[in-house]
PDB file of C-alpha atoms in Angstrom:
ATOM      1  CA  MET A 129       0.000   0.000   0.000  1.00  0.00           C
ATOM      2  CA  ASN A 130       1.427   3.388  -0.955  1.00  0.00           C
ATOM      3  CA  LYS A 131       1.261   6.428   1.266  1.00  0.00           C
ATOM      4  CA  ASN A 132      -1.681   7.920  -0.658  1.00  0.00           C
ATOM      5  CA  THR A 133      -3.916   4.851  -0.505  1.00  0.00           C
ATOM      6  CA  PRO A 134      -7.069   5.803   1.417  1.00  0.00           C
ATOM      7  CA  ILE A 135      -7.183   4.161   4.835  1.00  0.00           C
ATOM      8  CA  PHE A 136      -9.629   4.155   7.703  1.00  0.00           C
ATOM      9  CA  ALA A 137      -9.111   4.294  11.451  1.00  0.00           C
ATOM     10  CA  TYR A 138     -11.677   3.111  13.980  1.00  0.00           C
ATOM     11  CA  ILE A 139     -12.214   4.475  17.513  1.00  0.00           C
ATOM     12  CA  HIS A 140     -14.264   2.270  19.846  1.00  0.00           C
ATOM     13  CA  GLY A 141     -16.837   3.365  22.380  1.00  0.00           C
ATOM     14  CA  PHE A 142     -17.294   3.387  26.132  1.00  0.00           C
ATOM     15  CA  ASN A 143     -16.665   0.034  27.874  1.00  0.00           C
ATOM     16  CA  SER A 144     -15.339  -1.412  24.630  1.00  0.00           C
ATOM     17  CA  ASP A 145     -11.792  -2.074  23.427  1.00  0.00           C
ATOM     18  CA  LYS A 146      -9.633  -3.423  20.616  1.00  0.00           C
ATOM     19  CA  SER A 147     -11.616  -6.678  20.696  1.00  0.00           C
ATOM     20  CA  SER A 148     -14.819  -4.920  19.661  1.00  0.00           C
ATOM     21  CA  ARG A 149     -17.176  -6.582  17.219  1.00  0.00           C
ATOM     22  CA  SER A 150     -17.526  -3.252  15.398  1.00  0.00           C
ATOM     23  CA  TYR A 151     -13.791  -2.985  14.731  1.00  0.00           C
ATOM     24  CA  LYS A 152     -13.572  -6.600  13.586  1.00  0.00           C
ATOM     25  CA  GLU A 153     -16.518  -6.200  11.226  1.00  0.00           C
ATOM     26  CA  LEU A 154     -15.283  -2.904   9.779  1.00  0.00           C
ATOM     27  CA  ASN A 155     -11.785  -4.322   9.353  1.00  0.00           C
ATOM     28  CA  PHE A 156     -13.247  -7.314   7.491  1.00  0.00           C
ATOM     29  CA  LEU A 157     -15.452  -5.125   5.265  1.00  0.00           C
ATOM     30  CA  LEU A 158     -12.965  -2.337   4.529  1.00  0.00           C
ATOM     31  CA  GLY A 159      -9.685  -4.219   4.896  1.00  0.00           C
ATOM     32  CA  ASN A 160      -6.744  -3.057   6.985  1.00  0.00           C
ATOM     33  CA  VAL A 161      -8.588  -0.602   9.256  1.00  0.00           C
ATOM     34  CA  LEU A 162      -6.304   0.999  11.841  1.00  0.00           C
ATOM     35  CA  ASP A 163      -7.401   0.367  15.406  1.00  0.00           C
ATOM     36  CA  PHE A 164      -7.083   3.508  17.530  1.00  0.00           C
ATOM     37  CA  HIS A 165      -7.992   1.728  20.758  1.00  0.00           C
ATOM     38  CA  TYR A 166      -7.521   3.679  23.979  1.00  0.00           C
ATOM     39  CA  SER A 167      -8.134   3.427  27.684  1.00  0.00           C
ATOM     40  CA  TYR A 168     -11.322   5.200  28.770  1.00  0.00           C
ATOM     41  CA  ILE A 169     -10.393   4.480  32.427  1.00  0.00           C
ATOM     42  CA  GLN A 170      -8.492   7.781  32.559  1.00  0.00           C
ATOM     43  CA  PRO A 171      -9.393  11.463  32.333  1.00  0.00           C
ATOM     44  CA  ALA A 172     -10.791  12.444  28.922  1.00  0.00           C
ATOM     45  CA  PRO A 173      -7.843  14.675  27.916  1.00  0.00           C
ATOM     46  CA  LEU A 174      -5.465  11.732  28.466  1.00  0.00           C
ATOM     47  CA  ALA A 175      -7.695   9.375  26.468  1.00  0.00           C
ATOM     48  CA  LEU A 176      -7.783  11.968  23.677  1.00  0.00           C
ATOM     49  CA  LYS A 177      -3.997  12.300  23.775  1.00  0.00           C
ATOM     50  CA  GLU A 178      -3.619   8.524  23.518  1.00  0.00           C
ATOM     51  CA  ILE A 179      -5.821   8.443  20.405  1.00  0.00           C
ATOM     52  CA  GLU A 180      -4.233  11.574  18.964  1.00  0.00           C
ATOM     53  CA  ASN A 181      -0.737  10.092  19.254  1.00  0.00           C
ATOM     54  CA  LYS A 182      -1.886   7.088  17.204  1.00  0.00           C
ATOM     55  CA  LEU A 183      -3.473   9.422  14.669  1.00  0.00           C
ATOM     56  CA  LEU A 184      -0.347  11.567  14.330  1.00  0.00           C
ATOM     57  CA  SER A 185       1.789   8.476  13.849  1.00  0.00           C
ATOM     58  CA  ALA A 186      -0.573   7.226  11.135  1.00  0.00           C
ATOM     59  CA  LEU A 187      -0.714  10.649   9.459  1.00  0.00           C
ATOM     60  CA  SER A 188       3.076  10.750   9.262  1.00  0.00           C
ATOM     61  CA  ALA A 189       2.879   7.644   7.049  1.00  0.00           C
ATOM     62  CA  ASN A 190      -0.310   8.494   5.126  1.00  0.00           C
ATOM     63  CA  LYS A 191      -2.279  11.755   5.018  1.00  0.00           C
ATOM     64  CA  ASN A 192      -5.277  10.066   3.369  1.00  0.00           C
ATOM     65  CA  ILE A 193      -7.066   8.862   6.536  1.00  0.00           C
ATOM     66  CA  ALA A 194     -10.765   8.856   7.356  1.00  0.00           C
ATOM     67  CA  LEU A 195     -11.955   8.401  10.928  1.00  0.00           C
ATOM     68  CA  ILE A 196     -14.769   6.099  12.022  1.00  0.00           C
ATOM     69  CA  GLY A 197     -16.098   6.098  15.560  1.00  0.00           C
ATOM     70  CA  SER A 198     -19.015   4.715  17.469  1.00  0.00           C
ATOM     71  CA  SER A 199     -20.647   6.145  20.575  1.00  0.00           C
ATOM     72  CA  LEU A 200     -17.877   7.707  22.699  1.00  0.00           C
ATOM     73  CA  GLY A 201     -15.487   6.808  19.879  1.00  0.00           C
ATOM     74  CA  GLY A 202     -17.727   8.872  17.602  1.00  0.00           C
ATOM     75  CA  PHE A 203     -17.221  11.826  19.925  1.00  0.00           C
ATOM     76  CA  PHE A 204     -13.427  11.424  19.732  1.00  0.00           C
ATOM     77  CA  ALA A 205     -13.556  10.894  15.950  1.00  0.00           C
ATOM     78  CA  LEU A 206     -15.551  14.102  15.477  1.00  0.00           C
ATOM     79  CA  PHE A 207     -13.254  16.026  17.831  1.00  0.00           C
ATOM     80  CA  LEU A 208     -10.130  14.929  15.925  1.00  0.00           C
ATOM     81  CA  ALA A 209     -11.768  15.317  12.501  1.00  0.00           C
ATOM     82  CA  HIS A 210     -12.371  18.951  13.421  1.00  0.00           C
ATOM     83  CA  LYS A 211      -8.840  19.502  14.680  1.00  0.00           C
ATOM     84  CA  TYR A 212      -7.089  17.852  11.717  1.00  0.00           C
ATOM     85  CA  SER A 213      -9.661  18.506   8.957  1.00  0.00           C
ATOM     86  CA  LEU A 214     -10.237  14.802   8.301  1.00  0.00           C
ATOM     87  CA  PRO A 215     -13.224  12.973   6.862  1.00  0.00           C
ATOM     88  CA  CYS A 216     -15.281  11.264   9.524  1.00  0.00           C
ATOM     89  CA  THR A 217     -18.210   8.891   9.914  1.00  0.00           C
ATOM     90  CA  ALA A 218     -19.662   8.627  13.415  1.00  0.00           C
ATOM     91  CA  PHE A 219     -22.208   6.034  14.501  1.00  0.00           C
ATOM     92  CA  ASN A 220     -24.552   7.171  17.281  1.00  0.00           C
ATOM     93  CA  PRO A 221     -21.931   9.582  18.618  1.00  0.00           C
ATOM     94  CA  VAL A 222     -21.951  11.008  22.101  1.00  0.00           C
ATOM     95  CA  THR A 223     -22.171  14.800  21.758  1.00  0.00           C
ATOM     96  CA  PHE A 224     -21.974  16.009  25.365  1.00  0.00           C
ATOM     97  CA  PRO A 225     -20.145  13.234  27.271  1.00  0.00           C
ATOM     98  CA  HIS A 226     -20.167  15.084  30.617  1.00  0.00           C
ATOM     99  CA  GLU A 227     -23.991  14.982  30.445  1.00  0.00           C
ATOM    100  CA  GLN A 228     -24.849  11.940  28.334  1.00  0.00           C
ATOM    101  CA  LEU A 229     -22.514   9.565  30.184  1.00  0.00           C
ATOM    102  CA  ALA A 230     -23.779  10.638  33.626  1.00  0.00           C
ATOM    103  CA  PRO A 231     -26.125   7.604  33.933  1.00  0.00           C
ATOM    104  CA  PHE A 232     -23.045   5.368  33.663  1.00  0.00           C
ATOM    105  CA  THR A 233     -21.168   6.754  36.663  1.00  0.00           C
ATOM    106  CA  GLY A 234     -20.298   4.097  39.192  1.00  0.00           C
ATOM    107  CA  LYS A 235     -19.338   0.478  38.593  1.00  0.00           C
ATOM    108  CA  ASN A 236     -18.784  -0.507  34.953  1.00  0.00           C
ATOM    109  CA  TYR A 237     -17.522  -3.531  33.047  1.00  0.00           C
ATOM    110  CA  ASN A 238     -15.638  -3.849  29.789  1.00  0.00           C
ATOM    111  CA  PHE A 239     -17.925  -5.659  27.332  1.00  0.00           C
ATOM    112  CA  TYR A 240     -15.126  -7.969  26.160  1.00  0.00           C
ATOM    113  CA  THR A 241     -12.832  -8.555  29.131  1.00  0.00           C
ATOM    114  CA  ASN A 242     -15.424  -8.119  31.917  1.00  0.00           C
ATOM    115  CA  GLU A 243     -12.816  -5.956  33.682  1.00  0.00           C
ATOM    116  CA  GLU A 244     -14.540  -3.980  36.430  1.00  0.00           C
ATOM    117  CA  TRP A 245     -13.820  -0.274  36.899  1.00  0.00           C
ATOM    118  CA  ASP A 246     -15.364   2.775  38.527  1.00  0.00           C
ATOM    119  CA  PHE A 247     -16.498   5.670  36.331  1.00  0.00           C
ATOM    120  CA  THR A 248     -16.173   8.468  38.851  1.00  0.00           C
ATOM    121  CA  GLN A 249     -17.757  11.909  38.817  1.00  0.00           C
ATOM    122  CA  GLU A 250     -14.254  13.315  38.320  1.00  0.00           C
ATOM    123  CA  LEU A 251     -13.761  11.229  35.154  1.00  0.00           C
ATOM    124  CA  LEU A 252     -17.194  12.264  33.894  1.00  0.00           C
ATOM    125  CA  LEU A 253     -16.595  15.980  34.434  1.00  0.00           C
ATOM    126  CA  ALA A 254     -13.186  15.844  32.721  1.00  0.00           C
ATOM    127  CA  TYR A 255     -15.097  15.658  29.431  1.00  0.00           C
ATOM    128  CA  LYS A 256     -16.127  19.295  29.937  1.00  0.00           C
ATOM    129  CA  GLU A 257     -12.552  20.153  28.917  1.00  0.00           C
ATOM    130  CA  LEU A 258     -13.247  18.794  25.403  1.00  0.00           C
ATOM    131  CA  PRO A 259     -16.250  20.567  23.894  1.00  0.00           C
ATOM    132  CA  LEU A 260     -17.222  19.562  20.359  1.00  0.00           C
ATOM    133  CA  SER A 261     -17.536  22.169  17.645  1.00  0.00           C
ATOM    134  CA  ALA A 262     -20.174  21.840  14.941  1.00  0.00           C
ATOM    135  CA  ALA A 263     -18.184  24.286  12.799  1.00  0.00           C
ATOM    136  CA  MET A 264     -16.334  21.475  11.041  1.00  0.00           C
ATOM    137  CA  PRO A 265     -13.813  22.147   8.270  1.00  0.00           C
ATOM    138  CA  ARG A 266     -15.196  19.027   6.521  1.00  0.00           C
ATOM    139  CA  THR A 267     -18.811  17.935   6.778  1.00  0.00           C
ATOM    140  CA  PRO A 268     -18.953  14.723   8.816  1.00  0.00           C
ATOM    141  CA  ASN A 269     -21.292  11.798   8.269  1.00  0.00           C
ATOM    142  CA  ILE A 270     -23.429  10.780  11.215  1.00  0.00           C
ATOM    143  CA  ILE A 271     -25.371   7.523  11.268  1.00  0.00           C
ATOM    144  CA  LEU A 272     -28.125   8.010  13.812  1.00  0.00           C
ATOM    145  CA  GLY A 273     -30.259   5.179  15.162  1.00  0.00           C
ATOM    146  CA  VAL A 274     -33.685   6.458  16.164  1.00  0.00           C
ATOM    147  CA  ASN A 275     -34.170   3.402  18.400  1.00  0.00           C
ATOM    148  CA  ASP A 276     -31.027   4.155  20.413  1.00  0.00           C
ATOM    149  CA  THR A 277     -31.938   3.980  24.103  1.00  0.00           C
ATOM    150  CA  THR A 278     -28.344   4.400  25.318  1.00  0.00           C
ATOM    151  CA  ILE A 279     -27.634   7.864  23.905  1.00  0.00           C
ATOM    152  CA  ASP A 280     -30.595  10.108  23.063  1.00  0.00           C
ATOM    153  CA  PRO A 281     -30.518  10.549  19.259  1.00  0.00           C
ATOM    154  CA  ASN A 282     -32.459  13.830  19.557  1.00  0.00           C
ATOM    155  CA  VAL A 283     -29.516  15.485  21.331  1.00  0.00           C
ATOM    156  CA  THR A 284     -27.236  14.521  18.452  1.00  0.00           C
ATOM    157  CA  LEU A 285     -29.766  15.590  15.858  1.00  0.00           C
ATOM    158  CA  ARG A 286     -30.271  19.034  17.418  1.00  0.00           C
ATOM    159  CA  PHE A 287     -26.537  19.701  17.700  1.00  0.00           C
ATOM    160  CA  TRP A 288     -25.554  18.496  14.200  1.00  0.00           C
ATOM    161  CA  LYS A 289     -28.657  19.529  12.206  1.00  0.00           C
ATOM    162  CA  LYS A 290     -27.542  21.253   8.978  1.00  0.00           C
ATOM    163  CA  LYS A 291     -23.897  20.827  10.046  1.00  0.00           C
ATOM    164  CA  ALA A 292     -23.452  17.146   9.178  1.00  0.00           C
ATOM    165  CA  ASN A 293     -24.708  14.612   6.659  1.00  0.00           C
ATOM    166  CA  ILE A 294     -27.150  12.802   8.934  1.00  0.00           C
ATOM    167  CA  PHE A 295     -28.404   9.371   7.962  1.00  0.00           C
ATOM    168  CA  ILE A 296     -31.384   8.271  10.045  1.00  0.00           C
ATOM    169  CA  THR A 297     -31.731   4.532  10.598  1.00  0.00           C
ATOM    170  CA  GLU A 298     -33.950   2.233  12.633  1.00  0.00           C
ATOM    171  CA  GLU A 299     -30.850   0.868  14.405  1.00  0.00           C
ATOM    172  CA  GLU A 300     -30.383   0.784  18.151  1.00  0.00           C
ATOM    173  CA  HIS A 301     -27.180   2.007  19.792  1.00  0.00           C
ATOM    174  CA  SER A 302     -25.148  -0.975  18.661  1.00  0.00           C
ATOM    175  CA  ILE A 303     -25.015  -1.236  14.875  1.00  0.00           C
ATOM    176  CA  ALA A 304     -26.189  -4.704  13.833  1.00  0.00           C
ATOM    177  CA  ASP A 305     -24.605  -4.748  10.370  1.00  0.00           C
ATOM    178  CA  TYR A 306     -22.096  -2.227   9.052  1.00  0.00           C
ATOM    179  CA  LYS A 307     -22.288  -3.515   5.483  1.00  0.00           C
ATOM    180  CA  LYS A 308     -25.235  -1.288   4.564  1.00  0.00           C
ATOM    181  CA  TYR A 309     -23.251   1.798   5.637  1.00  0.00           C
ATOM    182  CA  LEU A 310     -20.166   1.043   3.522  1.00  0.00           C
ATOM    183  CA  PRO A 311     -21.087   3.524   0.758  1.00  0.00           C
ATOM    184  CA  VAL A 312     -21.350   6.346   3.327  1.00  0.00           C
ATOM    185  CA  ILE A 313     -17.997   5.428   4.907  1.00  0.00           C
ATOM    186  CA  GLN A 314     -16.211   4.966   1.578  1.00  0.00           C
ATOM    187  CA  ASN A 315     -17.589   8.177   0.093  1.00  0.00           C
ATOM    188  CA  SER A 316     -16.280  10.142   3.071  1.00  0.00           C
ATOM    189  CA  ILE A 317     -12.710   9.508   1.973  1.00  0.00           C
ATOM    190  CA  LYS A 318     -13.421   9.914  -1.757  1.00  0.00           C
ATOM    191  CA  ASN A 319     -14.692  13.420  -1.161  1.00  0.00           C
ATOM    192  CA  GLN A 320     -11.363  14.644   0.232  1.00  0.00           C
TER     193      GLN A 320
END
């Protein structure tokens, strides 16, 4: 693969990790997707820095990168897409983590390892340091499941209305099949 070949990078969500079904499926469908896994068991600015370091390393090898993120990973993907003017597709992204993740404070478990951890009020409020901007240099794609009961899709819709390409779906929070969204993801990088 040459340094101008379009590539994708995936950022997982809250309580997920590099073993996520979403990453595995996207990697299978798109081929050679970079995995920007990170530890969410740390303050938000440190989690962002961890992801950003992976992004900067990847950008040094290839400037033709499109970000994909789901849930909290969608938040980070949108944040970094704004900062580095990158194409981005976010699935059911968190928009205001310090508010939308509040119901998850307390004891949590990683979906794949069952590792237990405590999502403290301090960790929650650290997300206030990372506000999203809807004034994106490149219009992002947002896949929004109207049956999402984990993150209120109306919050996302209000914030991104007329500022993103929003694709409404009947999906819940977890995307059952990414195959039907491949054209949206692939077109994001073609429109660079």
